[in-house]
Amino acid sequence: DAGVIQSPRHEVTEMGQEVTLRCKPISGHDYLFWYRQTMMRGLELLIYFNNNVPIDDSGMPEDRFSAKMPNASFSTLKIQPSEPRDSAVYFCASRVLGLGRNTEAFFGQGTRLTVV
Amino acid sequence: DQQVKQNSPSLSVQEGRISILNCDYTNSMFDYFLWYKKYPAEGPTFLISISSIKDKNEDGRFTVFLNKSAKHLSLHIVPSQPGDSAVYFCAALDTPLVFGKGTRLSVIA
């Protein structure tokens, strides 16, 4: 498997524009997580899905942020309108929860978002 | 309030010496912990884990120690190598993983 795939790797956009980040999880994984990395907060969870259903979106900073998972192989994180303070690296991760097994999450390479 | 804390933002160690990265947690229900390593421009990658039924887990140069009574774990790297220079995240296994803010390790040749 190619691992978790995120696109684009880099995104530069102007304030007020819509930004869409994409993620393809590892096949067979039933959990998908969106994290954001900043200097101040480290890796903070934004939202996660189980079997394509959003479970906890309490980490989404504002209504400007939304995420979807229309099927098991694709998820999007959208910011509309974008603001400079949204500039960060956004990571997608996936994980399979085996019966009685503790398993790690696998991360994509991230999308570096810069809002100017 | 942060449930997983890494109080040292950075650490510098000479090549060949021991690196010790520390992590504290507040939730006594956590029973499995992981360390991730992150290089610039890459995603975090899993390094080593430990279950609460153990107090030590070793994998080559990497050893993680868990002190449940103190709610503290540490990652030891011996000997440290320049390629170990990265940001290390401590995480508690929950759904989702709960991460600390990370410690940037610099191994100086």
mmCIF file of C-alpha atoms in Angstrom:
data_model
loop_
_atom_site.group_PDB
_atom_site.id
_atom_site.type_symbol
_atom_site.label_atom_id
_atom_site.label_comp_id
_atom_site.label_asym_id
_atom_site.label_seq_id
_atom_site.Cartn_x
_atom_site.Cartn_y
_atom_site.Cartn_z
ATOM 1 C CA ASP A 1 0.000 0.000 0.000
ATOM 2 C CA ALA A 2 1.225 3.515 -0.774
ATOM 3 C CA GLY A 3 0.299 4.804 2.653
ATOM 4 C CA VAL A 4 -1.870 7.799 3.409
ATOM 5 C CA ILE A 5 -1.863 10.174 0.475
ATOM 6 C CA GLN A 6 -2.524 13.872 0.851
ATOM 7 C CA SER A 7 -2.854 16.532 -1.790
ATOM 8 C CA PRO A 8 -1.735 19.105 -2.475
ATOM 9 C CA ARG A 9 1.609 19.097 -0.646
ATOM 10 C CA HIS A 10 1.716 22.859 -0.649
ATOM 11 C CA GLU A 11 -1.040 25.407 -1.047
ATOM 12 C CA VAL A 12 -0.684 29.153 -1.140
ATOM 13 C CA THR A 13 -3.882 31.109 -1.309
ATOM 14 C CA GLU A 14 -5.164 34.580 -0.726
ATOM 15 C CA MET A 15 -7.194 35.487 2.283
ATOM 16 C CA GLY A 16 -10.890 34.953 1.661
ATOM 17 C CA GLN A 17 -10.430 32.146 -0.844
ATOM 18 C CA GLU A 18 -11.746 28.650 -0.419
ATOM 19 C CA VAL A 19 -9.190 25.925 0.228
ATOM 20 C CA THR A 20 -9.771 22.189 -0.097
ATOM 21 C CA LEU A 21 -7.341 19.629 1.256
ATOM 22 C CA ARG A 22 -7.635 16.010 0.213
ATOM 23 C CA CYS A 23 -6.770 12.697 1.786
ATOM 24 C CA LYS A 24 -6.779 9.080 0.707
ATOM 25 C CA PRO A 25 -6.440 6.767 3.715
ATOM 26 C CA ILE A 26 -4.831 3.363 3.724
ATOM 27 C CA SER A 27 -7.188 0.779 2.289
ATOM 28 C CA GLY A 28 -9.031 -1.139 4.972
ATOM 29 C CA HIS A 29 -8.506 1.434 7.686
ATOM 30 C CA ASP A 30 -11.719 2.389 9.405
ATOM 31 C CA TYR A 31 -10.603 5.538 11.184
ATOM 32 C CA LEU A 32 -9.523 8.775 9.563
ATOM 33 C CA PHE A 33 -8.163 11.778 11.440
ATOM 34 C CA TRP A 34 -7.417 15.344 10.451
ATOM 35 C CA TYR A 35 -4.722 17.059 12.510
ATOM 36 C CA ARG A 36 -3.175 20.502 12.286
ATOM 37 C CA GLN A 37 0.370 21.253 13.374
ATOM 38 C CA THR A 38 1.333 24.663 14.655
ATOM 39 C CA MET A 39 4.221 25.884 16.766
ATOM 40 C CA MET A 40 1.906 26.923 19.579
ATOM 41 C CA ARG A 41 -0.343 23.891 19.759
ATOM 42 C CA GLY A 42 1.708 21.079 18.325
ATOM 43 C CA LEU A 43 -0.477 18.401 16.741
ATOM 44 C CA GLU A 44 -4.081 19.254 17.409
ATOM 45 C CA LEU A 45 -6.972 17.083 16.325
ATOM 46 C CA LEU A 46 -9.546 18.790 14.169
ATOM 47 C CA ILE A 47 -11.991 15.994 13.397
ATOM 48 C CA TYR A 48 -12.124 12.239 13.012
ATOM 49 C CA PHE A 49 -14.295 9.736 11.205
ATOM 50 C CA ASN A 50 -15.134 6.109 11.865
ATOM 51 C CA ASN A 51 -16.454 4.142 8.910
ATOM 52 C CA ASN A 52 -16.965 7.428 7.037
ATOM 53 C CA VAL A 53 -19.098 8.918 9.821
ATOM 54 C CA PRO A 54 -17.846 12.036 11.642
ATOM 55 C CA ILE A 55 -17.464 11.147 15.301
ATOM 56 C CA ASP A 56 -15.927 14.192 16.922
ATOM 57 C CA ASP A 57 -15.510 17.578 15.297
ATOM 58 C CA SER A 58 -15.014 19.540 18.493
ATOM 59 C CA GLY A 59 -11.510 20.440 17.375
ATOM 60 C CA MET A 60 -12.661 22.271 14.291
ATOM 61 C CA PRO A 61 -11.780 25.851 15.113
ATOM 62 C CA GLU A 62 -14.660 27.652 13.448
ATOM 63 C CA ASP A 63 -17.587 27.227 11.136
ATOM 64 C CA ARG A 64 -15.251 28.164 8.329
ATOM 65 C CA PHE A 65 -13.856 24.648 8.599
ATOM 66 C CA SER A 66 -15.733 21.625 7.326
ATOM 67 C CA ALA A 67 -14.789 18.040 6.551
ATOM 68 C CA LYS A 68 -16.420 15.241 4.636
ATOM 69 C CA MET A 69 -15.765 11.604 3.979
ATOM 70 C CA PRO A 70 -18.049 10.529 1.135
ATOM 71 C CA ASN A 71 -16.541 7.053 0.969
ATOM 72 C CA ALA A 72 -13.925 4.874 2.626
ATOM 73 C CA SER A 73 -11.151 6.005 0.323
ATOM 74 C CA PHE A 74 -11.489 9.776 0.301
ATOM 75 C CA SER A 75 -11.852 12.709 2.668
ATOM 76 C CA THR A 76 -11.712 16.461 2.283
ATOM 77 C CA LEU A 77 -11.067 19.316 4.672
ATOM 78 C CA LYS A 78 -12.382 22.627 3.453
ATOM 79 C CA ILE A 79 -11.729 26.105 4.741
ATOM 80 C CA GLN A 80 -13.998 28.842 3.506
ATOM 81 C CA PRO A 81 -13.148 31.666 3.668
ATOM 82 C CA SER A 82 -9.495 31.161 4.527
ATOM 83 C CA GLU A 83 -7.612 33.517 6.848
ATOM 84 C CA PRO A 84 -3.880 34.051 7.468
ATOM 85 C CA ARG A 85 -4.138 32.420 10.898
ATOM 86 C CA ASP A 86 -5.146 29.181 9.183
ATOM 87 C CA SER A 87 -1.592 28.877 7.875
ATOM 88 C CA ALA A 88 -0.221 25.592 9.208
ATOM 89 C CA VAL A 89 0.602 22.053 8.167
ATOM 90 C CA TYR A 90 -2.470 19.857 7.956
ATOM 91 C CA PHE A 91 -2.084 16.124 8.385
ATOM 92 C CA CYS A 92 -4.412 13.292 7.619
ATOM 93 C CA ALA A 93 -3.946 9.969 9.386
ATOM 94 C CA SER A 94 -5.702 6.633 9.269
ATOM 95 C CA ARG A 95 -5.883 3.659 11.543
ATOM 96 C CA VAL A 96 -7.500 0.277 11.780
ATOM 97 C CA LEU A 97 -8.921 -0.783 15.126
ATOM 98 C CA GLY A 98 -8.370 -4.498 15.330
ATOM 99 C CA LEU A 99 -10.128 -6.571 17.933
ATOM 100 C CA GLY A 100 -8.192 -6.244 21.171
ATOM 101 C CA ARG A 101 -5.238 -4.774 19.317
ATOM 102 C CA ASN A 102 -3.564 -1.491 19.926
ATOM 103 C CA THR A 103 -2.501 -0.016 16.632
ATOM 104 C CA GLU A 104 -0.784 3.142 15.663
ATOM 105 C CA ALA A 105 -2.107 5.730 13.256
ATOM 106 C CA PHE A 106 -0.337 6.246 9.940
ATOM 107 C CA PHE A 107 0.162 9.775 8.756
ATOM 108 C CA GLY A 108 0.302 11.328 5.336
ATOM 109 C CA GLN A 109 3.050 13.749 4.423
ATOM 110 C CA GLY A 110 0.873 16.740 5.142
ATOM 111 C CA THR A 111 -0.308 19.812 3.286
ATOM 112 C CA ARG A 112 1.487 23.041 4.065
ATOM 113 C CA LEU A 113 -1.087 25.790 3.788
ATOM 114 C CA THR A 114 -0.094 29.422 3.535
ATOM 115 C CA VAL A 115 -2.794 32.057 3.475
ATOM 116 C CA VAL A 116 -1.536 35.492 2.480
ATOM 117 C CA ASP B 1 -6.231 21.302 29.383
ATOM 118 C CA GLN B 2 -3.528 19.192 27.821
ATOM 119 C CA GLN B 3 -3.746 15.532 28.729
ATOM 120 C CA VAL B 4 -0.305 14.724 27.331
ATOM 121 C CA LYS B 5 2.519 17.112 28.077
ATOM 122 C CA GLN B 6 6.018 17.402 26.742
ATOM 123 C CA ASN B 7 7.515 20.195 28.753
ATOM 124 C CA SER B 8 10.810 20.473 26.922
ATOM 125 C CA PRO B 9 10.360 22.096 23.523
ATOM 126 C CA SER B 10 13.921 21.302 22.538
ATOM 127 C CA LEU B 11 16.925 19.206 23.485
ATOM 128 C CA SER B 12 20.508 19.166 22.211
ATOM 129 C CA VAL B 13 22.740 16.150 22.673
ATOM 130 C CA GLN B 14 26.169 15.218 21.430
ATOM 131 C CA GLU B 15 26.521 12.326 19.052
ATOM 132 C CA GLY B 16 27.117 9.087 20.892
ATOM 133 C CA ARG B 17 25.541 10.259 24.127
ATOM 134 C CA ILE B 18 22.134 9.375 25.522
ATOM 135 C CA SER B 19 19.042 11.388 24.592
ATOM 136 C CA ILE B 20 16.189 11.356 27.098
ATOM 137 C CA LEU B 21 12.844 12.775 26.069
ATOM 138 C CA ASN B 22 10.147 13.096 28.698
ATOM 139 C CA CYS B 23 6.375 12.995 28.624
ATOM 140 C CA ASP B 24 3.713 13.332 31.313
ATOM 141 C CA TYR B 25 0.041 12.520 31.150
ATOM 142 C CA THR B 26 -2.917 13.328 33.335
ATOM 143 C CA ASN B 27 -5.531 10.723 32.457
ATOM 144 C CA SER B 28 -4.998 7.530 34.450
ATOM 145 C CA MET B 29 -7.277 5.684 32.008
ATOM 146 C CA PHE B 30 -4.653 5.842 29.286
ATOM 147 C CA ASP B 31 -3.154 2.384 28.943
ATOM 148 C CA TYR B 32 -1.068 2.513 25.791
ATOM 149 C CA PHE B 33 1.473 5.059 24.688
ATOM 150 C CA LEU B 34 3.346 5.737 21.490
ATOM 151 C CA TRP B 35 6.262 7.811 20.331
ATOM 152 C CA TYR B 36 6.316 9.317 16.875
ATOM 153 C CA LYS B 37 9.235 10.897 15.091
ATOM 154 C CA LYS B 38 8.837 13.694 12.597
ATOM 155 C CA TYR B 39 11.344 15.004 10.095
ATOM 156 C CA PRO B 40 10.794 18.377 8.361
ATOM 157 C CA ALA B 41 8.391 18.234 5.432
ATOM 158 C CA GLU B 42 7.278 14.723 6.350
ATOM 159 C CA GLY B 43 4.437 13.262 8.349
ATOM 160 C CA PRO B 44 5.010 11.780 11.803
ATOM 161 C CA THR B 45 6.080 8.144 11.744
ATOM 162 C CA PHE B 46 5.578 5.604 14.473
ATOM 163 C CA LEU B 47 8.698 4.813 16.464
ATOM 164 C CA ILE B 48 7.934 2.700 19.518
ATOM 165 C CA SER B 49 5.078 1.992 21.899
ATOM 166 C CA ILE B 50 4.437 0.647 25.368
ATOM 167 C CA SER B 51 1.476 -0.908 27.072
ATOM 168 C CA SER B 52 0.623 -0.076 30.664
ATOM 169 C CA ILE B 53 1.176 -3.713 31.618
ATOM 170 C CA LYS B 54 4.875 -3.134 31.028
ATOM 171 C CA ASP B 55 7.327 -0.644 32.422
ATOM 172 C CA LYS B 56 9.881 -0.912 29.647
ATOM 173 C CA ASN B 57 9.979 -1.643 25.951
ATOM 174 C CA GLU B 58 13.152 -1.781 23.931
ATOM 175 C CA ASP B 59 13.764 -1.689 20.183
ATOM 176 C CA GLY B 60 17.377 -1.381 19.173
ATOM 177 C CA ARG B 61 18.723 1.984 20.275
ATOM 178 C CA PHE B 62 15.288 3.108 21.465
ATOM 179 C CA THR B 63 13.817 2.294 24.868
ATOM 180 C CA VAL B 64 10.632 3.630 26.356
ATOM 181 C CA PHE B 65 10.068 3.582 30.110
ATOM 182 C CA LEU B 66 6.694 3.942 31.774
ATOM 183 C CA ASN B 67 6.104 4.969 35.365
ATOM 184 C CA LYS B 68 2.375 4.591 35.898
ATOM 185 C CA SER B 69 2.322 5.904 39.454
ATOM 186 C CA ALA B 70 3.990 9.116 38.308
ATOM 187 C CA LYS B 71 2.064 9.189 35.023
ATOM 188 C CA HIS B 72 5.362 9.671 33.270
ATOM 189 C CA LEU B 73 7.104 8.095 30.347
ATOM 190 C CA SER B 74 10.432 8.684 28.743
ATOM 191 C CA LEU B 75 12.165 7.772 25.513
ATOM 192 C CA HIS B 76 15.855 6.937 25.663
ATOM 193 C CA ILE B 77 18.015 6.910 22.563
ATOM 194 C CA VAL B 78 21.434 5.325 23.002
ATOM 195 C CA PRO B 79 23.719 6.098 21.321
ATOM 196 C CA SER B 80 22.317 9.224 19.711
ATOM 197 C CA GLN B 81 23.099 9.767 16.056
ATOM 198 C CA PRO B 82 22.799 12.870 13.857
ATOM 199 C CA GLY B 83 20.010 11.146 11.912
ATOM 200 C CA ASP B 84 17.948 11.090 15.099
ATOM 201 C CA SER B 85 17.562 14.874 14.879
ATOM 202 C CA ALA B 86 13.813 15.362 14.531
ATOM 203 C CA VAL B 87 10.714 16.344 16.475
ATOM 204 C CA TYR B 88 9.486 13.595 18.778
ATOM 205 C CA PHE B 89 5.844 13.388 19.771
ATOM 206 C CA CYS B 90 4.527 11.440 22.694
ATOM 207 C CA ALA B 91 0.956 10.173 22.295
ATOM 208 C CA ALA B 92 -1.584 8.333 24.391
ATOM 209 C CA LEU B 93 -3.733 5.795 22.611
ATOM 210 C CA ASP B 94 -7.283 6.812 22.680
ATOM 211 C CA THR B 95 -9.590 7.270 19.779
ATOM 212 C CA PRO B 96 -8.210 9.623 18.642
ATOM 213 C CA LEU B 97 -4.546 9.624 19.565
ATOM 214 C CA VAL B 98 -3.789 12.393 22.042
ATOM 215 C CA PHE B 99 -0.474 14.073 21.296
ATOM 216 C CA GLY B 100 1.920 16.202 23.243
ATOM 217 C CA LYS B 101 3.356 19.320 21.640
ATOM 218 C CA GLY B 102 6.606 17.616 20.715
ATOM 219 C CA THR B 103 10.288 17.955 21.588
ATOM 220 C CA ARG B 104 12.811 18.951 18.949
ATOM 221 C CA LEU B 105 15.941 16.840 19.336
ATOM 222 C CA SER B 106 19.199 18.039 17.825
ATOM 223 C CA VAL B 107 22.080 15.583 17.823
ATOM 224 C CA ILE B 108 25.331 17.404 17.304
ATOM 225 C CA ALA B 109 28.178 15.618 15.584
#
